[in-house]
mmCIF file of C-alpha atoms in Angstrom:
data_model
loop_
_atom_site.group_PDB
_atom_site.id
_atom_site.type_symbol
_atom_site.label_atom_id
_atom_site.label_comp_id
_atom_site.label_asym_id
_atom_site.label_seq_id
_atom_site.Cartn_x
_atom_site.Cartn_y
_atom_site.Cartn_z
ATOM 1 C CA MET A 1 0.076 -0.011 -0.257
ATOM 2 C CA ILE A 2 1.552 3.404 -1.037
ATOM 3 C CA THR A 3 1.153 6.209 1.806
ATOM 4 C CA SER A 4 2.144 9.946 1.703
ATOM 5 C CA THR A 5 1.608 12.620 4.151
ATOM 6 C CA THR A 6 1.159 14.908 1.127
ATOM 7 C CA PRO A 7 -2.739 15.019 -0.467
ATOM 8 C CA TYR A 8 -1.079 13.508 -3.764
ATOM 9 C CA VAL A 9 1.166 10.250 -4.757
ATOM 10 C CA ALA A 10 4.203 12.080 -6.766
ATOM 11 C CA GLU A 11 3.738 11.050 -10.556
ATOM 12 C CA ARG A 12 0.424 9.279 -9.842
ATOM 13 C CA GLU A 13 -3.328 10.709 -10.458
ATOM 14 C CA ILE A 14 -6.032 10.141 -8.057
ATOM 15 C CA ALA A 15 -9.121 8.481 -10.195
ATOM 16 C CA ARG A 16 -11.286 8.007 -6.892
ATOM 17 C CA THR A 17 -11.686 8.927 -3.076
ATOM 18 C CA VAL A 18 -12.468 5.622 -1.214
ATOM 19 C CA GLY A 19 -12.896 6.814 2.322
ATOM 20 C CA VAL A 20 -11.131 7.721 5.547
ATOM 21 C CA VAL A 21 -9.256 5.191 6.873
ATOM 22 C CA SER A 22 -7.287 5.043 10.049
ATOM 23 C CA GLY A 23 -5.471 2.693 12.572
ATOM 24 C CA GLU A 24 -4.852 2.522 16.126
ATOM 25 C CA ALA A 25 -2.364 1.210 18.768
ATOM 26 C CA ILE A 26 -2.322 1.387 22.595
ATOM 27 C CA ILE A 27 0.588 0.276 24.279
ATOM 28 C CA GLY A 28 1.334 0.173 28.239
ATOM 29 C CA ALA A 29 4.385 1.850 29.315
ATOM 30 C CA HIS A 30 6.083 -0.635 31.091
ATOM 31 C CA ILE A 31 7.568 -0.243 34.834
ATOM 32 C CA PHE A 32 11.040 -1.216 33.957
ATOM 33 C CA ARG A 33 10.920 1.069 30.880
ATOM 34 C CA ASP A 34 9.897 3.893 33.125
ATOM 35 C CA LEU A 35 12.373 3.621 35.784
ATOM 36 C CA PHE A 36 14.934 3.288 32.908
ATOM 37 C CA ALA A 37 13.730 6.184 31.116
ATOM 38 C CA GLY A 38 13.870 8.149 34.536
ATOM 39 C CA ILE A 39 17.594 7.368 34.922
ATOM 40 C CA THR A 40 18.304 8.612 31.463
ATOM 41 C CA ASN A 41 16.671 11.498 31.991
ATOM 42 C CA ILE A 42 18.455 12.336 34.895
ATOM 43 C CA ILE A 43 22.028 11.588 33.313
ATOM 44 C CA GLY A 44 21.009 12.577 29.897
ATOM 45 C CA GLY A 45 20.641 10.648 26.922
ATOM 46 C CA ARG A 46 17.631 9.374 24.763
ATOM 47 C CA ALA A 47 15.091 7.128 26.176
ATOM 48 C CA GLY A 48 15.467 4.054 23.948
ATOM 49 C CA GLY A 49 12.640 2.249 25.522
ATOM 50 C CA TYR A 50 9.771 4.427 25.072
ATOM 51 C CA GLU A 51 11.527 5.385 21.242
ATOM 52 C CA LYS A 52 10.929 1.383 20.709
ATOM 53 C CA ALA A 53 7.314 1.559 22.278
ATOM 54 C CA LEU A 54 6.361 4.357 19.750
ATOM 55 C CA ARG A 55 7.813 2.797 17.063
ATOM 56 C CA GLU A 56 6.384 0.030 17.341
ATOM 57 C CA ALA A 57 2.933 1.447 18.248
ATOM 58 C CA ARG A 58 3.184 3.744 14.922
ATOM 59 C CA ASP A 59 4.145 0.457 13.037
ATOM 60 C CA ILE A 60 0.771 -1.130 14.403
ATOM 61 C CA ALA A 61 -1.329 1.687 13.721
ATOM 62 C CA LEU A 62 -0.156 2.491 10.221
ATOM 63 C CA ARG A 63 -0.545 -1.302 9.154
ATOM 64 C CA GLU A 64 -4.206 -1.205 10.357
ATOM 65 C CA MET A 65 -4.819 2.171 8.379
ATOM 66 C CA CYS A 66 -3.336 0.226 5.499
ATOM 67 C CA ASP A 67 -5.489 -2.983 5.914
ATOM 68 C CA GLU A 68 -8.487 -1.216 5.963
ATOM 69 C CA ALA A 69 -7.749 0.827 2.997
ATOM 70 C CA ALA A 70 -6.909 -2.698 1.275
ATOM 71 C CA ARG A 71 -9.964 -3.711 2.429
ATOM 72 C CA LEU A 72 -12.024 -1.017 0.811
ATOM 73 C CA GLY A 73 -10.041 -1.691 -2.444
ATOM 74 C CA ALA A 74 -7.701 1.634 -2.267
ATOM 75 C CA ASP A 75 -4.419 1.600 -3.842
ATOM 76 C CA ALA A 76 -2.990 4.462 -1.501
ATOM 77 C CA VAL A 77 -3.614 6.386 1.237
ATOM 78 C CA VAL A 78 -3.301 10.333 1.098
ATOM 79 C CA GLY A 79 -3.072 12.879 3.787
ATOM 80 C CA VAL A 80 -1.764 10.417 6.551
ATOM 81 C CA ASP A 81 -1.324 12.307 10.048
ATOM 82 C CA LEU A 82 0.177 10.673 13.088
ATOM 83 C CA ASP A 83 -1.322 11.385 16.567
ATOM 84 C CA TYR A 84 0.468 10.480 19.439
ATOM 85 C CA GLU A 85 -0.993 10.658 22.908
ATOM 86 C CA ALA A 86 -0.827 9.391 26.561
ATOM 87 C CA LEU A 87 -3.587 7.881 28.398
ATOM 88 C CA GLY A 88 -4.613 6.295 31.579
ATOM 89 C CA ALA A 89 -3.846 6.825 35.167
ATOM 90 C CA ASP A 90 -0.445 8.672 35.408
ATOM 91 C CA ASN A 91 -0.321 8.499 31.660
ATOM 92 C CA GLY A 92 0.488 4.942 31.782
ATOM 93 C CA MET A 93 -0.481 4.033 28.355
ATOM 94 C CA LEU A 94 0.802 5.225 24.842
ATOM 95 C CA MET A 95 -1.681 5.584 21.866
ATOM 96 C CA VAL A 96 -0.487 6.284 18.280
ATOM 97 C CA THR A 97 -3.058 6.917 15.449
ATOM 98 C CA ALA A 98 -2.727 6.861 12.050
ATOM 99 C CA ALA A 99 -5.235 8.373 9.623
ATOM 100 C CA GLY A 100 -5.580 9.314 6.242
ATOM 101 C CA THR A 101 -7.708 9.259 2.823
ATOM 102 C CA ALA A 102 -8.025 5.993 1.097
ATOM 103 C CA VAL A 103 -8.042 6.297 -2.754
ATOM 104 C CA LYS A 104 -7.579 4.528 -6.186
ATOM 105 C CA LEU A 105 -4.955 5.470 -8.572
ATOM 106 C CA ARG A 106 -4.976 5.659 -12.169
#
């Protein structure tokens, strides 16, 4: 599935809009990852555990969005937007939403 953050696909013409598609992923922030992220924040550096969790959630959300577009018969998803949120008690959950417009290409 072709995905693009722009409202078009380079060198391709959009024949028809199929509809809005989305995918979501919610991942719990693991207590040990929180602990090590806190230590990293104290001594400086990157919080690798959180980065890995966000990448994983993003990949899941994009895959779900593309799967929905494929079920609708789309060739591509344009105007893709990613949204990141912290949810739950003490922001213990990470949510990533991917949304875009499914289209048929010529």
